[in-house]
């Protein structure tokens, strides 16, 4: 909305303005021309036979803005009426419609959604999403300036909205506080992408062509000069030059400058302001606000560069810089510390900024860490006890403990051993060889030590050496009565080493996040610790082997069975994972309470008993707030409950404690993807792959995120890289590649890809993966109109595996293929199973059967019952189709809108990370049918969106029908 509060020209702010700055509250933009529109839109009136005006929100440069109820779909919208003198110009409307078509493509949480352009008599208006909140301009008016972190938080969201618009070629060109809304939940949304500009520019062009004088600012608005709000525009815009997306990034920096300092760099007149903006650099923010952190000053300064090439080159890049700074400040002390302490030459260990999130139930803080990242190499610890069971026990424990500090990265020991063999002929990592490696690889610190006899006790020593000089910079020791107490001693000693290296995380916090386990075998404990380290690094096959060795050494080691089960589940071996968890549960009596919570929670997760899993993990983190297993798996449980916001929050808390845990980072990326934040998800997946280029699931997430954003070629490239990673990667890639082919309508290619993948899965005895491909084949056959073949493929899927999702998908195929008896048999199986997934799927299938026999009321009732079990994307889509068939077009339209907004969940509808995006394109087709039923012109846009996705489609009945319908509605003759 373009509402604008009245600015107080006599603000009581006490400071004296700088010659080139004024307090933000003093700045007033030229008043908008008056309009007579308001007389026709009194509250209570109905505009266009559809929009009931509730209240007038304000007046802006384009006209009046109202809150209204869309009577056709029963939702609150904002209606912006275009000033009469603009709406009457043909060139204005033509250009505006072009911009509107582009703006409608931007569907992002940080952008106000544009719905339509309407006409009522001689009035033209836009309908858009209504934001229940306030403009940033009002926030500024009330508060003057904001704390840096709050200002940065707002502008991160602005950047994400800009990135979405820039992706489809839209440059805002008039970004300002009045075009930024903040709702009551803190969501920031940007308005008027290119719209105000296009109207004004077209009007100016028409006036110029007709030589019509425009008023006192005519010299500023003629075609070929500048358009926009002078206060916030970029230098190139002030000079009337061509602008691109980097112009918006200048304005972001300018807004940050103003929000933090409370002042606007400007001249005493409009002409002087434009002159300054076009040719003179703005003085550094830190000169106006000395308490601003230098790093943030530098970010703002880069945005405000006069030359676009010297600024950030994308909104994504700027958002990342702001997010990195924000994370570093999450729990910084309220008073800035300018002091530094140097541990040794070349190693900066100053406690500046915040490192990672540490969770205490309902509050969030971050321990400060050094500004410098430290790379650490773990030496082979010397075992001087004479007990061979202690060989290799301490090393992985030390590595895991050190990586609990956000600023520490442990160098890959496998790579280190390979280098050691090249340099010295031996893979042993002693001090001398490690120093050679540090010089070659730029490693900062070597950590090593020993375990030795101390009379009847055992002494642990840990030394940290400067990688360049070999000088000791940190040293800790601990003495224990027996070897089985070493694990706790290592945790305590490593925590103190971290503190000496610059970690300000409280010692109690570090110890609380450490793993605990009960085993009577030192060998088993050693291999368990090694398995954990491998699991965190995404080396799942190696981790599984280590867990298996651990339980071989201690058959009563319950937590090792649980670790094995989790790894098997992550490898897609569900049946094997169930057996491992059964073994873990049989050892529950040997576990501590903490271990019991972890193990039962994992068991319930595997069985998809999410509510019970949440109970276990909530109790775990209540007692142990920094337990990363609890936090990470609580996130996973929330995810399965379809509580995506909760999943993202808890996942990030887990990652903040152990920031190099690739499994958790990848999970956070998946949660963000399902939540529809594809840019953030992509960053997490790239972060994983930067550490482990063979992490298979990250390629799936990366590909799906790009596919959901319309970057099909990048998705295909991601899947191609995945296919090169070995048998499992090739299997995963074949399903993903086939899914992409189905999305685009390349049916024969999809079938060929699936067939090849199925044959490979058969050879490798991968029943679960084979079943997924067969069911995808069945769904593809249905799309191609081959119902009998679809039913055969569904049957083969059931022969390979019969978990809940396969039963549901096969039953759905049987209903569509008119094989109701088979569908009924699968429904009975689902009804006999426990867990929310089975209950959800059984209700969805029962509804499909009711719909097939024409009992719409019963189908809707069953679907509503399914939604009470879980508000699933599948349920919403089924409700939309059912309402559509029943002729309830408004209800259908509403459900399909939800499906569009929850696009992230459609990437893998069963929440199993297996691509199912081919479920999504039909949403646009059915939405077109619903809007055609409503008589809405939006039907054409829906059909176009569907056909855009199906550009490469061959023979497809739905595609053919969409083309015919688009032609008909475009010609004004609905079918």
PDB file of N, CA and C in Angstrom, residues 513-559:
ATOM      1  N   UNK A 513      26.133 -29.964  26.224  1.00  0.00           N
ATOM      2  CA  UNK A 513      25.904 -30.356  24.833  1.00  0.00           C
ATOM      3  C   UNK A 513      26.668 -31.624  24.458  1.00  0.00           C
ATOM      4  N   UNK A 514      27.545 -32.092  25.361  1.00  0.00           N
ATOM      5  CA  UNK A 514      28.352 -33.270  25.051  1.00  0.00           C
ATOM      6  C   UNK A 514      27.494 -34.529  25.037  1.00  0.00           C
ATOM      7  N   UNK A 515      27.873 -35.474  24.189  1.00  0.00           N
ATOM      8  CA  UNK A 515      27.167 -36.752  24.108  1.00  0.00           C
ATOM      9  C   UNK A 515      27.442 -37.580  25.364  1.00  0.00           C
ATOM     10  N   UNK A 516      26.436 -38.343  25.794  1.00  0.00           N
ATOM     11  CA  UNK A 516      26.624 -39.300  26.880  1.00  0.00           C
ATOM     12  C   UNK A 516      26.178 -40.665  26.395  1.00  0.00           C
ATOM     13  N   UNK A 517      26.854 -41.710  26.863  1.00  0.00           N
ATOM     14  CA  UNK A 517      26.452 -43.058  26.496  1.00  0.00           C
ATOM     15  C   UNK A 517      26.970 -44.042  27.527  1.00  0.00           C
ATOM     16  N   UNK A 518      26.308 -45.188  27.596  1.00  0.00           N
ATOM     17  CA  UNK A 518      26.671 -46.216  28.570  1.00  0.00           C
ATOM     18  C   UNK A 518      27.168 -47.448  27.840  1.00  0.00           C
ATOM     19  N   UNK A 519      28.439 -47.780  28.045  1.00  0.00           N
ATOM     20  CA  UNK A 519      29.010 -48.975  27.433  1.00  0.00           C
ATOM     21  C   UNK A 519      30.071 -49.543  28.360  1.00  0.00           C
ATOM     22  N   UNK A 520      30.145 -50.849  28.422  1.00  0.00           N
ATOM     23  CA  UNK A 520      31.157 -51.487  29.240  1.00  0.00           C
ATOM     24  C   UNK A 520      32.416 -51.803  28.467  1.00  0.00           C
ATOM     25  N   UNK A 521      32.489 -51.380  27.206  1.00  0.00           N
ATOM     26  CA  UNK A 521      33.636 -51.695  26.349  1.00  0.00           C
ATOM     27  C   UNK A 521      34.280 -50.420  25.837  1.00  0.00           C
ATOM     28  N   UNK A 522      35.573 -50.273  26.117  1.00  0.00           N
ATOM     29  CA  UNK A 522      36.288 -49.113  25.600  1.00  0.00           C
ATOM     30  C   UNK A 522      36.392 -49.157  24.083  1.00  0.00           C
ATOM     31  N   UNK A 523      36.537 -50.351  23.542  1.00  0.00           N
ATOM     32  CA  UNK A 523      36.588 -50.471  22.084  1.00  0.00           C
ATOM     33  C   UNK A 523      35.280 -49.985  21.468  1.00  0.00           C
ATOM     34  N   UNK A 524      34.176 -50.408  22.081  1.00  0.00           N
ATOM     35  CA  UNK A 524      32.871 -49.992  21.572  1.00  0.00           C
ATOM     36  C   UNK A 524      32.704 -48.484  21.683  1.00  0.00           C
ATOM     37  N   UNK A 525      33.142 -47.905  22.799  1.00  0.00           N
ATOM     38  CA  UNK A 525      33.047 -46.458  22.992  1.00  0.00           C
ATOM     39  C   UNK A 525      33.871 -45.713  21.951  1.00  0.00           C
ATOM     40  N   UNK A 526      35.061 -46.256  21.665  1.00  0.00           N
ATOM     41  CA  UNK A 526      35.931 -45.629  20.662  1.00  0.00           C
ATOM     42  C   UNK A 526      35.257 -45.615  19.295  1.00  0.00           C
ATOM     43  N   UNK A 527      34.715 -46.758  18.877  1.00  0.00           N
ATOM     44  CA  UNK A 527      34.097 -46.830  17.550  1.00  0.00           C
ATOM     45  C   UNK A 527      32.792 -46.047  17.489  1.00  0.00           C
ATOM     46  N   UNK A 528      32.101 -45.976  18.612  1.00  0.00           N
ATOM     47  CA  UNK A 528      30.879 -45.156  18.664  1.00  0.00           C
ATOM     48  C   UNK A 528      31.218 -43.687  18.436  1.00  0.00           C
ATOM     49  N   UNK A 529      32.245 -43.191  19.113  1.00  0.00           N
ATOM     50  CA  UNK A 529      32.659 -41.797  18.939  1.00  0.00           C
ATOM     51  C   UNK A 529      33.088 -41.540  17.501  1.00  0.00           C
ATOM     52  N   UNK A 530      33.811 -42.507  16.927  1.00  0.00           N
ATOM     53  CA  UNK A 530      34.239 -42.355  15.527  1.00  0.00           C
ATOM     54  C   UNK A 530      33.032 -42.352  14.596  1.00  0.00           C
ATOM     55  N   UNK A 531      32.027 -43.189  14.893  1.00  0.00           N
ATOM     56  CA  UNK A 531      30.816 -43.229  14.072  1.00  0.00           C
ATOM     57  C   UNK A 531      30.079 -41.903  14.115  1.00  0.00           C
ATOM     58  N   UNK A 532      30.008 -41.309  15.316  1.00  0.00           N
ATOM     59  CA  UNK A 532      29.356 -40.008  15.437  1.00  0.00           C
ATOM     60  C   UNK A 532      30.047 -38.962  14.570  1.00  0.00           C
ATOM     61  N   UNK A 533      31.360 -38.929  14.651  1.00  0.00           N
ATOM     62  CA  UNK A 533      32.120 -37.957  13.875  1.00  0.00           C
ATOM     63  C   UNK A 533      31.852 -38.147  12.382  1.00  0.00           C
ATOM     64  N   UNK A 534      31.850 -39.377  11.923  1.00  0.00           N
ATOM     65  CA  UNK A 534      31.598 -39.663  10.513  1.00  0.00           C
ATOM     66  C   UNK A 534      30.178 -39.278  10.121  1.00  0.00           C
ATOM     67  N   UNK A 535      29.228 -39.543  10.996  1.00  0.00           N
ATOM     68  CA  UNK A 535      27.838 -39.197  10.715  1.00  0.00           C
ATOM     69  C   UNK A 535      27.682 -37.695  10.552  1.00  0.00           C
ATOM     70  N   UNK A 536      28.301 -36.922  11.432  1.00  0.00           N
ATOM     71  CA  UNK A 536      28.207 -35.475  11.361  1.00  0.00           C
ATOM     72  C   UNK A 536      28.787 -34.935  10.049  1.00  0.00           C
ATOM     73  N   UNK A 537      29.792 -35.634   9.544  1.00  0.00           N
ATOM     74  CA  UNK A 537      30.426 -35.163   8.314  1.00  0.00           C
ATOM     75  C   UNK A 537      29.727 -35.683   7.062  1.00  0.00           C
ATOM     76  N   UNK A 538      28.625 -36.396   7.271  1.00  0.00           N
ATOM     77  CA  UNK A 538      27.873 -36.893   6.128  1.00  0.00           C
ATOM     78  C   UNK A 538      28.431 -38.156   5.526  1.00  0.00           C
ATOM     79  N   UNK A 539      29.362 -38.823   6.206  1.00  0.00           N
ATOM     80  CA  UNK A 539      29.942 -40.082   5.716  1.00  0.00           C
ATOM     81  C   UNK A 539      29.094 -41.229   6.261  1.00  0.00           C
ATOM     82  N   UNK A 540      27.904 -41.403   5.715  1.00  0.00           N
ATOM     83  CA  UNK A 540      26.931 -42.296   6.326  1.00  0.00           C
ATOM     84  C   UNK A 540      27.331 -43.763   6.224  1.00  0.00           C
ATOM     85  N   UNK A 541      27.870 -44.184   5.105  1.00  0.00           N
ATOM     86  CA  UNK A 541      28.281 -45.590   4.976  1.00  0.00           C
ATOM     87  C   UNK A 541      29.387 -45.924   5.973  1.00  0.00           C
ATOM     88  N   UNK A 542      30.363 -45.027   6.094  1.00  0.00           N
ATOM     89  CA  UNK A 542      31.456 -45.252   7.042  1.00  0.00           C
ATOM     90  C   UNK A 542      30.943 -45.211   8.474  1.00  0.00           C
ATOM     91  N   UNK A 543      29.998 -44.287   8.743  1.00  0.00           N
ATOM     92  CA  UNK A 543      29.412 -44.198  10.083  1.00  0.00           C
ATOM     93  C   UNK A 543      28.680 -45.483  10.436  1.00  0.00           C
ATOM     94  N   UNK A 544      27.926 -46.023   9.479  1.00  0.00           N
ATOM     95  CA  UNK A 544      27.194 -47.265   9.725  1.00  0.00           C
ATOM     96  C   UNK A 544      28.158 -48.397  10.070  1.00  0.00           C
ATOM     97  N   UNK A 545      29.252 -48.498   9.334  1.00  0.00           N
ATOM     98  CA  UNK A 545      30.230 -49.550   9.604  1.00  0.00           C
ATOM     99  C   UNK A 545      30.811 -49.413  11.010  1.00  0.00           C
ATOM    100  N   UNK A 546      31.068 -48.174  11.437  1.00  0.00           N
ATOM    101  CA  UNK A 546      31.623 -47.954  12.776  1.00  0.00           C
ATOM    102  C   UNK A 546      30.603 -48.293  13.862  1.00  0.00           C
ATOM    103  N   UNK A 547      29.329 -47.919  13.645  1.00  0.00           N
ATOM    104  CA  UNK A 547      28.282 -48.288  14.607  1.00  0.00           C
ATOM    105  C   UNK A 547      28.148 -49.817  14.699  1.00  0.00           C
ATOM    106  N   UNK A 548      28.198 -50.482  13.553  1.00  0.00           N
ATOM    107  CA  UNK A 548      28.085 -51.941  13.541  1.00  0.00           C
ATOM    108  C   UNK A 548      29.249 -52.587  14.292  1.00  0.00           C
ATOM    109  N   UNK A 549      30.445 -52.035  14.115  1.00  0.00           N
ATOM    110  CA  UNK A 549      31.602 -52.550  14.837  1.00  0.00           C
ATOM    111  C   UNK A 549      31.442 -52.319  16.338  1.00  0.00           C
ATOM    112  N   UNK A 550      30.853 -51.189  16.686  1.00  0.00           N
ATOM    113  CA  UNK A 550      30.656 -50.861  18.095  1.00  0.00           C
ATOM    114  C   UNK A 550      29.729 -51.855  18.781  1.00  0.00           C
ATOM    115  N   UNK A 551      28.611 -52.208  18.116  1.00  0.00           N
ATOM    116  CA  UNK A 551      27.689 -53.155  18.754  1.00  0.00           C
ATOM    117  C   UNK A 551      28.242 -54.581  18.719  1.00  0.00           C
ATOM    118  N   UNK A 552      29.132 -54.846  17.805  1.00  0.00           N
ATOM    119  CA  UNK A 552      29.795 -56.157  17.796  1.00  0.00           C
ATOM    120  C   UNK A 552      30.702 -56.276  19.017  1.00  0.00           C
ATOM    121  N   UNK A 553      31.344 -55.172  19.364  1.00  0.00           N
ATOM    122  CA  UNK A 553      32.257 -55.160  20.509  1.00  0.00           C
ATOM    123  C   UNK A 553      31.500 -55.119  21.838  1.00  0.00           C
ATOM    124  N   UNK A 554      30.307 -54.506  21.828  1.00  0.00           N
ATOM    125  CA  UNK A 554      29.464 -54.473  23.032  1.00  0.00           C
ATOM    126  C   UNK A 554      28.013 -54.712  22.606  1.00  0.00           C
ATOM    127  N   UNK A 555      27.558 -55.963  22.590  1.00  0.00           N
ATOM    128  CA  UNK A 555      26.193 -56.280  22.131  1.00  0.00           C
ATOM    129  C   UNK A 555      25.095 -55.649  22.976  1.00  0.00           C
ATOM    130  N   UNK A 556      25.436 -55.105  24.154  1.00  0.00           N
ATOM    131  CA  UNK A 556      24.438 -54.455  25.001  1.00  0.00           C
ATOM    132  C   UNK A 556      24.489 -52.934  24.910  1.00  0.00           C
ATOM    133  N   UNK A 557      25.188 -52.402  23.914  1.00  0.00           N
ATOM    134  CA  UNK A 557      25.392 -50.947  23.772  1.00  0.00           C
ATOM    135  C   UNK A 557      24.164 -50.348  23.064  1.00  0.00           C
ATOM    136  N   UNK A 558      23.175 -49.950  23.844  1.00  0.00           N
ATOM    137  CA  UNK A 558      21.908 -49.478  23.282  1.00  0.00           C
ATOM    138  C   UNK A 558      22.028 -48.265  22.392  1.00  0.00           C
ATOM    139  N   UNK A 559      22.826 -47.260  22.808  1.00  0.00           N
ATOM    140  CA  UNK A 559      22.936 -46.040  22.009  1.00  0.00           C
ATOM    141  C   UNK A 559      23.607 -46.303  20.665  1.00  0.00           C
TER     142      UNK A 559
END
